[in-house]
Amino acid sequence: MKSIISKYYGLIPLLMLLSFFGYQSISFPIHDFANYYFGGQFLVEGHFTSLCYFPFEFNKAIADAGYTGIFVSYAPNTPFLALIFAPFSLLPIWISKIIFNSLSIFAFLYSIQKLSSFYQIKSIYLLLIPIVFFIPIRNEILFGQLYFLLFFLLSESWMAYQKNNLKTSACYLAIAILLKIFPALLLLFPLFTKQFRYLLYVAGFGLFFLSVSVFFSGFEIWQYFLTAILSKASNGEISEAYVSNYQSMFMFLKELLIYEPTLNRATFYNSPAIFHALLLLFKSTLLVFGFFITRKASNFLLVLSYWILVMVLVSPYGSTYTLILLLFPYFGLIQSDCSKTKKIVALLLIFLANNLPTTIFLKYPFPFSYLRLFVLMLLLTLILRHFHKHLNYKITGIVALASAFLAFTFTKRETSYSQYFLEKESPILIYDYQVKAQRLTYSYWNDNGENKISIPFNYSNAKPLELKENQIFHNGILLISDSGHKRKPLLIDGKYILYLSDYDRGIGFYTLRKVMVNTTDDE
């Protein structure tokens, strides 16, 4: 018994913290876990279709099944996730969450122990994990998220890769990609090191698991995910148009450079072209730096840490539980030959990134509302400083500037002449409305289910317009054409068109928009 305690004492505080939040999660609201559970349940019941990606349809189906106090959105999760959670959906939801959290906690502890043993991490650094990663650990368990599982898959894949067990590694990585897509960025490591056989293994396992998913869910929903959901998610369109809570470079540049008269009036300079150019400049710089680091550096754990951090930074959306993945940079930096001062700075930066209170700094004016992003950028700078001898700044600059120029010149930038009809504080999901007796009544969905608000609305005539192939027509003439899904267009007094749209928002997160008729001629 003493030998076991002496061997694993570094994990005891982490085990205690995980157990504490595991117990708290029993009485905590179901929260994000409902996404996965009901995706699996609808798959088992045979009605897991593309409609599940529309939040009103998804939440209404949950409410119709007798559940209350739940408001979730299945996007941008993959259809494969529903297959993984199908067995959990056979149990009552609260029991299912307990079991899933228990399995996740075990997998997380197992991975931490194996990584620390594999890289001979000192116990003192294991003792610090509950402090440095307090908020991500808490939210992961209470919300019923799956980043413990993702951490397990990525760590097992990496250790197998280091042991040259390429098939095992490829299998774990393929599952991780099918769960969350963004781990596909890690394929750049074997690509840059010319491990083409490994890439073929990943592709093979990926196609196999994809085929299993298609067999159970059908091809239609996968086609819809790849053609509609993935493109919106890559543009940060998960719920609302501007979400500083994501703390991503995408949202930072969007707030900086894309003006919106209702939601984002205080832009530094309104230029979608510069936005796309700077975004590609940022991504291409990290990509080229990663190429030189991967090709020349010998500390492979720190190289992986770089790619994990890049994976977090280039994602257009983020969350506190995503930061669980910063455990790779945490281990990579403390295991490296950095000076003690740099290691202390790195630990402080990771602690701040994980535990900065978003409820406080999100109240700050832009750009101070992006403190977590700035901390992550400082952490990236610290890692790049360690690799500076391997970097070719001249080639990186040429490639990055060329990419930015091409983005500025050729990137297709969609223009919508419509505007939000309601103010910024409008509900996140308006799914229906009607105009009657000088009143506009709109229906919206939240944790309490269906709700209605009625406001004064002066008008003389409201004429329904034709909606064909998701575009608005009048007398056979196309009036409004953009990528947003549209519902219930009305021509109000012949002056403007009022309609529901999810343009620049998460799929199915409709809100009321309007466009003046005299501007539609320019479209």
Coordinates of C-alpha atoms in Angstrom, one line a residue:
M1 CA 0.0 0.0 0.0
K2 CA 2.8 2.4 0.9
S3 CA 4.6 1.7 -2.3
I4 CA 1.5 2.5 -4.3
I5 CA 1.0 5.8 -2.5
S6 CA 4.7 6.7 -2.9
K7 CA 4.4 6.0 -6.6
Y8 CA 1.2 7.8 -7.3
Y9 CA 1.1 10.5 -4.6
G10 CA 1.4 13.2 -7.2
L11 CA -2.0 12.3 -8.6
I12 CA -3.8 12.2 -5.2
P13 CA -4.8 15.9 -5.2
L14 CA -6.0 15.6 -8.9
L15 CA -8.0 12.5 -8.0
M16 CA -9.6 14.3 -5.1
L17 CA -10.5 17.3 -7.2
L18 CA -12.0 15.1 -10.0
S19 CA -14.0 13.1 -7.4
F20 CA -15.3 16.3 -5.8
F21 CA -16.6 17.8 -9.1
G22 CA -17.8 14.3 -10.2
Y23 CA -20.0 14.3 -7.1
Q24 CA -21.1 17.9 -7.7
S25 CA -22.1 17.0 -11.3
I26 CA -24.8 14.6 -9.9
S27 CA -26.9 17.6 -8.8
F28 CA -25.7 20.0 -11.5
P29 CA -27.9 20.7 -14.6
I30 CA -27.4 18.3 -17.5
H31 CA -25.9 21.2 -19.5
D32 CA -23.8 20.4 -22.6
F33 CA -24.1 16.6 -22.0
A34 CA -27.6 16.8 -23.4
N35 CA -26.1 17.5 -26.9
Y36 CA -24.4 14.2 -27.0
Y37 CA -27.0 12.2 -25.1
F38 CA -30.0 13.2 -27.4
G39 CA -27.9 12.9 -30.5
G40 CA -27.3 9.3 -29.5
Q41 CA -30.9 8.8 -28.5
F42 CA -32.3 10.2 -31.8
L43 CA -29.9 7.9 -33.7
V44 CA -31.1 4.9 -31.8
E45 CA -34.8 5.9 -32.4
G46 CA -34.1 6.3 -36.1
H47 CA -34.8 10.1 -36.6
F48 CA -31.2 11.4 -36.4
T49 CA -31.4 13.7 -39.5
S50 CA -30.0 17.0 -40.7
L51 CA -32.9 18.7 -38.8
C52 CA -31.0 17.9 -35.6
Y53 CA -28.5 20.6 -36.6
F54 CA -31.3 23.2 -36.3
P55 CA -31.6 24.2 -32.7
F56 CA -35.4 24.8 -32.7
E57 CA -36.1 21.3 -34.1
F58 CA -33.5 19.7 -31.8
N59 CA -34.8 21.4 -28.7
K60 CA -38.4 20.9 -29.6
A61 CA -37.8 17.2 -30.0
I62 CA -36.2 17.1 -26.6
A63 CA -39.1 19.0 -25.1
D64 CA -41.6 16.7 -26.8
A65 CA -39.8 13.7 -25.2
G66 CA -40.8 15.2 -21.8
Y67 CA -37.6 17.0 -20.8
T68 CA -37.5 20.6 -19.4
G69 CA -34.9 23.2 -18.6
I70 CA -32.7 22.1 -21.5
F71 CA -31.4 24.4 -24.3
V72 CA -28.7 23.0 -26.5
S73 CA -27.4 23.0 -30.0
Y74 CA -26.0 19.9 -31.7
A75 CA -23.9 21.9 -34.1
P76 CA -20.9 21.7 -34.7
N77 CA -20.7 18.2 -33.5
T78 CA -20.1 15.4 -36.0
P79 CA -22.6 12.6 -36.7
F80 CA -20.0 10.2 -35.5
L81 CA -20.4 11.6 -32.0
A82 CA -24.0 10.4 -32.0
L83 CA -22.8 6.8 -32.6
I84 CA -20.4 7.0 -29.7
F85 CA -23.2 8.2 -27.4
A86 CA -25.9 5.8 -28.6
P87 CA -25.2 3.2 -25.9
F88 CA -25.3 6.0 -23.2
S89 CA -28.8 7.0 -24.5
L90 CA -30.2 3.6 -23.4
L91 CA -30.0 4.7 -19.8
P92 CA -31.7 7.6 -18.0
I93 CA -29.9 10.9 -18.8
W94 CA -28.7 11.6 -15.3
I95 CA -27.3 8.1 -14.8
S96 CA -25.7 8.3 -18.3
K97 CA -24.0 11.5 -17.3
I98 CA -22.6 10.0 -14.1
I99 CA -21.3 7.0 -16.0
F100 CA -19.8 9.1 -18.8
N101 CA -18.1 11.4 -16.3
S102 CA -16.7 8.4 -14.4
L103 CA -15.3 6.9 -17.5
S104 CA -13.9 10.2 -18.6
I105 CA -12.2 10.8 -15.2
F106 CA -10.6 7.4 -15.3
A107 CA -9.4 7.9 -18.9
F108 CA -8.0 11.3 -17.9
L109 CA -6.1 10.0 -14.9
Y110 CA -4.8 7.1 -16.8
S111 CA -3.4 9.4 -19.5
I112 CA -1.8 11.8 -17.0
Q113 CA -0.2 8.8 -15.3
K114 CA 1.1 7.3 -18.5
L115 CA 2.4 10.6 -19.9
S116 CA 4.1 11.5 -16.6
S117 CA 5.8 8.1 -16.5
F118 CA 6.7 8.1 -20.3
Y119 CA 8.4 11.5 -20.0
Q120 CA 9.5 11.2 -16.4
I121 CA 7.6 14.2 -15.2
K122 CA 8.4 15.1 -11.5
S123 CA 5.6 14.6 -9.0
I124 CA 5.6 18.3 -8.0
Y125 CA 4.2 19.2 -11.5
L126 CA 1.5 16.7 -11.1
L127 CA 0.6 18.2 -7.8
L128 CA 0.2 21.6 -9.5
I129 CA -2.3 20.3 -12.1
P130 CA -5.4 20.8 -9.9
I131 CA -4.4 24.5 -9.4
V132 CA -3.2 25.3 -12.9
F133 CA -6.2 23.6 -14.6
F134 CA -8.9 24.2 -12.0
I135 CA -11.5 25.9 -14.2
P136 CA -11.1 23.7 -17.2
I137 CA -11.4 20.6 -15.0
R138 CA -14.4 21.9 -13.2
N139 CA -16.3 22.9 -16.3
E140 CA -15.4 19.7 -18.1
I141 CA -17.0 17.6 -15.5
L142 CA -20.0 19.7 -14.5
F143 CA -21.0 20.4 -18.1
G144 CA -20.4 16.7 -19.1
Q145 CA -18.0 17.6 -21.9
L146 CA -15.7 15.2 -23.7
Y147 CA -12.3 16.9 -23.7
F148 CA -11.0 14.4 -21.1
L149 CA -11.8 11.7 -23.7
L150 CA -10.2 13.8 -26.4
F151 CA -7.1 14.3 -24.3
F152 CA -6.9 10.5 -23.7
L153 CA -7.2 9.8 -27.5
L154 CA -4.5 12.3 -28.4
S155 CA -2.1 11.3 -25.6
E156 CA -2.5 7.6 -26.5
S157 CA -2.0 8.4 -30.2
W158 CA 1.1 10.4 -29.5
M159 CA 2.8 7.8 -27.1
A160 CA 2.1 5.1 -29.6
Y161 CA 3.6 7.2 -32.4
Q162 CA 6.7 7.8 -30.3
K163 CA 7.0 4.0 -29.8
N164 CA 6.6 3.5 -33.6
N165 CA 3.3 1.7 -33.1
L166 CA 1.9 3.5 -36.1
K167 CA -1.3 1.6 -36.6
T168 CA -2.4 2.0 -33.0
S169 CA -1.5 5.7 -33.1
A170 CA -3.4 6.2 -36.3
C171 CA -6.5 4.5 -34.9
Y172 CA -6.6 6.8 -31.9
L173 CA -6.0 9.9 -34.0
A174 CA -8.7 8.9 -36.6
I175 CA -11.3 8.6 -33.8
A176 CA -10.2 12.0 -32.3
I177 CA -10.6 13.7 -35.8
L178 CA -14.1 12.1 -36.3
L179 CA -15.1 13.4 -32.9
K180 CA -14.0 17.0 -33.2
I181 CA -12.4 17.5 -36.7
F182 CA -9.9 20.1 -35.5
P183 CA -7.3 17.5 -34.4
A184 CA -6.8 16.9 -38.1
L185 CA -4.3 19.8 -37.9
L186 CA -2.0 17.3 -36.1
L187 CA -1.6 15.4 -39.4
L188 CA 0.8 18.2 -40.4
F189 CA 3.4 16.6 -38.0
P190 CA 3.7 13.3 -40.0
L191 CA 3.3 15.2 -43.2
F192 CA 6.3 17.4 -42.5
T193 CA 8.3 14.5 -41.3
K194 CA 7.4 12.5 -44.4
Q195 CA 5.6 9.7 -42.5
F196 CA 3.4 9.0 -45.5
R197 CA 2.7 5.4 -44.4
Y198 CA 1.2 6.8 -41.1
L199 CA -1.0 9.2 -43.0
L200 CA -2.3 6.2 -45.0
Y201 CA -3.1 4.4 -41.8
V202 CA -5.0 7.4 -40.4
A203 CA -7.0 7.6 -43.7
G204 CA -7.7 3.9 -43.6
F205 CA -9.0 3.9 -40.0
G206 CA -10.9 7.2 -40.7
L207 CA -12.7 5.7 -43.6
F208 CA -13.5 2.6 -41.7
F209 CA -15.1 4.4 -38.7
L210 CA -16.8 6.8 -41.1
S211 CA -18.3 3.9 -42.9
V212 CA -19.6 2.5 -39.6
S213 CA -21.2 5.8 -38.8
V214 CA -22.7 6.1 -42.3
F215 CA -24.2 2.6 -41.9
F216 CA -26.1 3.6 -38.8
S217 CA -26.9 7.3 -39.4
G218 CA -27.1 7.3 -43.2
F219 CA -25.1 9.3 -45.8
E220 CA -27.4 12.3 -45.9
I221 CA -26.5 13.7 -42.5
W222 CA -22.8 13.3 -43.2
Q223 CA -23.2 15.1 -46.5
Y224 CA -25.1 17.9 -44.7
F225 CA -22.4 18.2 -42.0
L226 CA -19.6 18.4 -44.5
T227 CA -21.3 20.8 -46.9
A228 CA -23.2 23.1 -44.5
I229 CA -22.2 22.7 -40.9
L230 CA -18.5 22.5 -41.3
S231 CA -18.3 25.7 -43.4
K232 CA -20.4 27.7 -40.9
A233 CA -18.3 26.3 -38.0
S234 CA -15.0 27.3 -39.7
N235 CA -16.4 30.9 -39.9
G236 CA -17.1 30.9 -36.2
E237 CA -20.9 30.7 -36.8
I238 CA -21.9 28.6 -33.8
S239 CA -24.6 30.8 -32.2
E240 CA -24.4 34.6 -32.5
A241 CA -22.4 36.7 -34.9
Y242 CA -20.0 38.2 -32.4
V243 CA -18.9 36.1 -29.4
S244 CA -15.9 37.5 -27.5
N245 CA -16.3 34.6 -25.1
Y246 CA -14.7 32.3 -27.8
Q247 CA -11.4 34.3 -27.2
S248 CA -10.2 33.4 -30.7
M249 CA -8.1 35.3 -33.1
F250 CA -11.0 35.0 -35.6
M251 CA -13.4 36.8 -33.3
F252 CA -10.8 39.3 -32.3
L253 CA -10.1 40.3 -35.9
K254 CA -13.8 40.3 -36.7
E255 CA -14.6 42.7 -33.9
L256 CA -11.7 44.8 -35.0
L257 CA -12.4 45.0 -38.7
I258 CA -16.0 44.0 -39.6
Y259 CA -18.6 46.7 -38.8
E260 CA -22.2 45.7 -37.9
P261 CA -24.6 48.6 -37.1
T262 CA -26.4 46.8 -34.3
L263 CA -23.7 44.5 -32.8
N264 CA -20.3 45.9 -33.6
R265 CA -20.3 49.7 -34.1
A266 CA -16.9 50.4 -32.6
T267 CA -14.7 48.8 -35.2
F268 CA -11.2 50.2 -35.7
Y269 CA -11.6 50.1 -39.5
N270 CA -14.4 48.4 -41.5
S271 CA -12.7 46.1 -44.1
P272 CA -13.7 42.5 -44.6
A273 CA -10.8 42.2 -47.1
I274 CA -8.2 43.2 -44.5
F275 CA -9.9 40.8 -42.0
H276 CA -9.4 37.8 -44.3
A277 CA -5.9 38.9 -45.2
L278 CA -4.8 39.2 -41.6
L279 CA -6.5 36.0 -40.6
L280 CA -4.6 34.1 -43.4
L281 CA -1.4 36.0 -42.5
F282 CA -1.8 34.7 -38.9
K283 CA -2.5 31.1 -39.9
S284 CA 0.1 30.9 -42.6
T285 CA 2.8 32.3 -40.2
L286 CA 2.0 29.6 -37.7
L287 CA 2.0 26.9 -40.4
V288 CA 5.4 27.9 -41.8
F289 CA 6.9 28.2 -38.3
G290 CA 5.5 24.8 -37.6
F291 CA 7.1 23.4 -40.7
F292 CA 10.6 24.5 -39.6
I293 CA 10.0 23.4 -36.0
T294 CA 8.8 20.0 -37.0
R295 CA 11.6 19.4 -39.4
K296 CA 14.5 20.6 -37.3
A297 CA 13.6 20.4 -33.5
S298 CA 14.6 17.3 -31.5
N299 CA 12.2 17.8 -28.5
F300 CA 9.2 16.1 -30.1
L301 CA 6.9 16.6 -27.1
L302 CA 7.5 20.4 -27.3
V303 CA 6.9 20.2 -31.0
L304 CA 3.6 18.5 -30.3
S305 CA 2.9 21.2 -27.7
Y306 CA 3.4 23.8 -30.4
W307 CA 0.8 22.2 -32.7
I308 CA -1.7 21.7 -29.9
L309 CA -1.4 25.4 -29.0
V310 CA -1.8 26.3 -32.7
M311 CA -4.8 24.0 -32.9
V312 CA -6.4 26.0 -30.1
L313 CA -5.5 29.4 -31.6
V314 CA -6.6 28.9 -35.1
S315 CA -10.0 27.5 -34.1
P316 CA -12.6 30.3 -34.6
Y317 CA -14.3 29.3 -31.4
G318 CA -13.1 28.2 -28.0
S319 CA -14.1 27.3 -24.5
T320 CA -12.7 26.8 -21.0
Y321 CA -12.9 23.0 -21.3
T322 CA -10.9 23.1 -24.6
L323 CA -8.0 24.4 -22.5
I324 CA -7.6 20.9 -21.0
L325 CA -5.5 20.3 -24.1
L326 CA -2.9 22.8 -22.7
L327 CA -1.7 19.9 -20.6
F328 CA 0.5 19.0 -23.6
P329 CA 2.3 22.4 -23.6
Y330 CA 2.4 22.2 -19.8
F331 CA 4.2 18.9 -19.9
G332 CA 6.2 19.9 -22.9
L333 CA 7.6 23.0 -21.3
I334 CA 8.4 21.6 -17.9
Q335 CA 10.1 18.6 -19.5
S336 CA 12.2 20.8 -21.9
D337 CA 15.6 22.3 -21.2
C338 CA 14.2 25.8 -20.7
S339 CA 15.5 27.8 -17.9
K340 CA 13.7 27.8 -14.5
T341 CA 12.6 31.3 -15.1
K342 CA 11.0 30.5 -18.5
K343 CA 9.3 27.4 -16.9
I344 CA 7.8 29.6 -14.1
V345 CA 6.6 32.2 -16.7
A346 CA 5.1 29.4 -18.8
L347 CA 3.2 27.9 -15.8
L348 CA 2.0 31.4 -14.9
L349 CA 0.7 32.0 -18.4
I350 CA -1.1 28.6 -18.6
F351 CA -2.6 29.2 -15.1
L352 CA -3.9 32.6 -16.3
A353 CA -5.2 31.3 -19.6
N354 CA -7.1 28.6 -17.7
N355 CA -8.4 30.6 -14.8
L356 CA -8.9 34.2 -15.8
P357 CA -12.5 35.0 -14.8
T358 CA -14.3 35.6 -18.1
T359 CA -17.3 37.1 -16.2
I360 CA -15.0 40.0 -15.3
F361 CA -12.7 40.7 -18.3
L362 CA -15.5 40.2 -20.8
K363 CA -17.1 43.3 -19.4
Y364 CA -14.0 45.3 -20.4
P365 CA -14.1 47.3 -23.7
F366 CA -12.5 45.9 -26.8
P367 CA -9.6 44.9 -27.0
F368 CA -9.2 44.3 -23.3
S369 CA -12.1 41.8 -23.4
Y370 CA -9.7 39.4 -25.1
L371 CA -7.2 39.0 -22.2
R372 CA -7.2 35.2 -22.5
L373 CA -6.3 35.4 -26.2
F374 CA -3.4 37.7 -25.3
V375 CA -2.1 35.3 -22.7
L376 CA -2.3 32.4 -25.1
M377 CA -0.3 34.5 -27.7
L378 CA 2.3 35.2 -25.0
L379 CA 2.5 31.5 -24.4
L380 CA 3.0 30.9 -28.1
T381 CA 5.7 33.5 -28.2
L382 CA 7.5 31.8 -25.3
I383 CA 7.5 28.5 -27.2
L384 CA 8.6 30.1 -30.4
R385 CA 11.4 31.8 -28.5
H386 CA 12.6 28.4 -27.5
F387 CA 12.7 27.3 -31.1
H388 CA 14.0 30.5 -32.6
K389 CA 17.2 28.9 -33.9
H390 CA 15.2 26.6 -36.1
L391 CA 13.0 29.3 -37.6
N392 CA 13.6 30.9 -41.0
Y393 CA 12.0 34.3 -40.7
K394 CA 12.7 35.4 -44.2
I395 CA 10.8 32.4 -45.8
T396 CA 8.1 32.7 -43.3
G397 CA 7.6 36.3 -44.0
I398 CA 7.5 35.8 -47.8
V399 CA 4.9 33.0 -47.5
A400 CA 2.8 34.8 -45.0
L401 CA 2.7 38.1 -46.9
A402 CA 2.0 36.3 -50.2
S403 CA -0.9 34.4 -48.5
A404 CA -2.3 37.7 -47.1
F405 CA -2.1 39.4 -50.5
L406 CA -3.9 36.5 -52.2
A407 CA -6.6 36.5 -49.5
F408 CA -7.0 40.3 -49.8
T409 CA -7.2 40.1 -53.6
F410 CA -9.2 36.9 -54.3
T411 CA -11.1 35.8 -51.3
K412 CA -14.8 35.9 -52.1
R413 CA -16.5 38.2 -49.6
E414 CA -20.3 37.9 -49.3
T415 CA -22.2 41.1 -48.8
S416 CA -25.6 41.3 -47.2
Y417 CA -27.6 44.5 -47.4
S418 CA -29.9 43.4 -44.6
Q419 CA -29.7 44.5 -41.0
Y420 CA -30.9 43.2 -37.6
F421 CA -34.4 44.3 -36.9
L422 CA -34.3 44.1 -33.1
E423 CA -31.7 45.4 -30.7
K424 CA -28.6 43.6 -29.5
E425 CA -30.4 42.2 -26.4
S426 CA -32.8 40.2 -28.6
P427 CA -33.3 36.5 -27.8
I428 CA -30.6 34.2 -29.3
L429 CA -33.2 31.9 -31.1
I430 CA -36.3 33.4 -32.7
Y431 CA -38.1 30.7 -34.6
D432 CA -41.4 32.3 -35.6
Y433 CA -43.2 35.6 -35.8
Q434 CA -46.4 37.2 -37.0
V435 CA -47.7 40.7 -37.8
K436 CA -51.2 41.4 -36.7
A437 CA -53.3 44.4 -35.4
Q438 CA -50.4 46.8 -35.3
R439 CA -48.3 44.3 -33.2
L440 CA -45.3 42.2 -34.1
T441 CA -45.3 39.0 -32.0
Y442 CA -42.2 36.8 -32.1
S443 CA -41.6 33.4 -30.6
Y444 CA -38.3 32.4 -29.2
W445 CA -36.7 29.4 -27.4
N446 CA -34.6 29.3 -24.3
D447 CA -34.1 27.2 -21.2
N448 CA -37.8 27.6 -20.4
G449 CA -38.9 26.3 -23.8
E450 CA -41.3 28.4 -25.9
N451 CA -41.7 32.1 -25.2
K452 CA -43.4 35.0 -26.9
I453 CA -42.9 38.8 -26.9
S454 CA -45.3 41.3 -28.6
I455 CA -44.2 44.8 -29.5
P456 CA -45.9 47.8 -31.2
F457 CA -45.5 47.6 -35.0
N458 CA -46.9 50.3 -37.3
Y459 CA -47.7 49.2 -40.8
S460 CA -50.4 49.4 -43.4
N461 CA -49.8 46.2 -45.5
A462 CA -47.8 43.0 -45.0
K463 CA -47.5 40.8 -48.1
P464 CA -46.0 37.3 -47.9
L465 CA -43.1 36.8 -50.4
E466 CA -42.0 33.6 -52.2
L467 CA -39.1 31.6 -50.7
K468 CA -37.5 29.3 -53.2
E469 CA -34.2 27.4 -52.7
N470 CA -33.6 29.5 -49.6
Q471 CA -33.8 32.8 -51.4
I472 CA -36.5 35.5 -51.4
F473 CA -38.4 36.2 -54.6
H474 CA -41.2 38.7 -55.5
N475 CA -43.2 38.2 -58.8
G476 CA -40.5 35.8 -59.9
I477 CA -37.7 38.4 -59.3
L478 CA -34.8 37.5 -56.9
L479 CA -34.8 40.1 -54.1
I480 CA -32.4 38.7 -51.4
S481 CA -29.6 36.3 -52.0
D482 CA -27.1 35.3 -49.2
S483 CA -25.9 32.2 -47.5
G484 CA -28.3 32.5 -44.5
H485 CA -31.2 30.2 -44.1
K486 CA -34.4 32.2 -44.4
R487 CA -38.0 31.9 -43.1
K488 CA -41.3 33.8 -43.5
P489 CA -40.4 36.8 -45.6
L490 CA -42.9 39.7 -45.6
L491 CA -42.9 42.8 -47.7
I492 CA -43.9 45.6 -45.3
D493 CA -45.7 48.6 -46.9
G494 CA -43.7 48.0 -50.1
K495 CA -40.7 49.6 -48.4
Y496 CA -38.7 46.8 -46.7
I497 CA -38.6 43.0 -46.3
L498 CA -38.9 41.5 -42.9
Y499 CA -37.8 37.9 -42.4
L500 CA -36.1 35.3 -40.2
S501 CA -32.5 34.5 -41.0
D502 CA -29.4 32.9 -39.5
Y503 CA -27.0 34.9 -41.7
D504 CA -23.6 35.3 -40.0
R505 CA -24.9 33.2 -37.1
G506 CA -25.0 29.5 -36.1
I507 CA -27.1 27.3 -38.3
G508 CA -30.8 27.6 -37.4
F509 CA -30.2 30.5 -34.8
Y510 CA -32.7 32.7 -36.5
T511 CA -33.3 36.3 -35.7
L512 CA -35.4 39.0 -37.4
R513 CA -33.6 40.9 -40.2
K514 CA -34.8 43.6 -42.6
V515 CA -33.6 45.0 -45.9
M516 CA -34.9 48.0 -47.7
V517 CA -36.4 47.2 -51.1
N518 CA -34.4 49.9 -52.9
T519 CA -31.2 48.1 -51.8
T520 CA -32.2 44.7 -53.1
D521 CA -31.8 45.9 -56.7
D522 CA -28.0 46.1 -56.1
E523 CA -27.8 42.4 -55.1

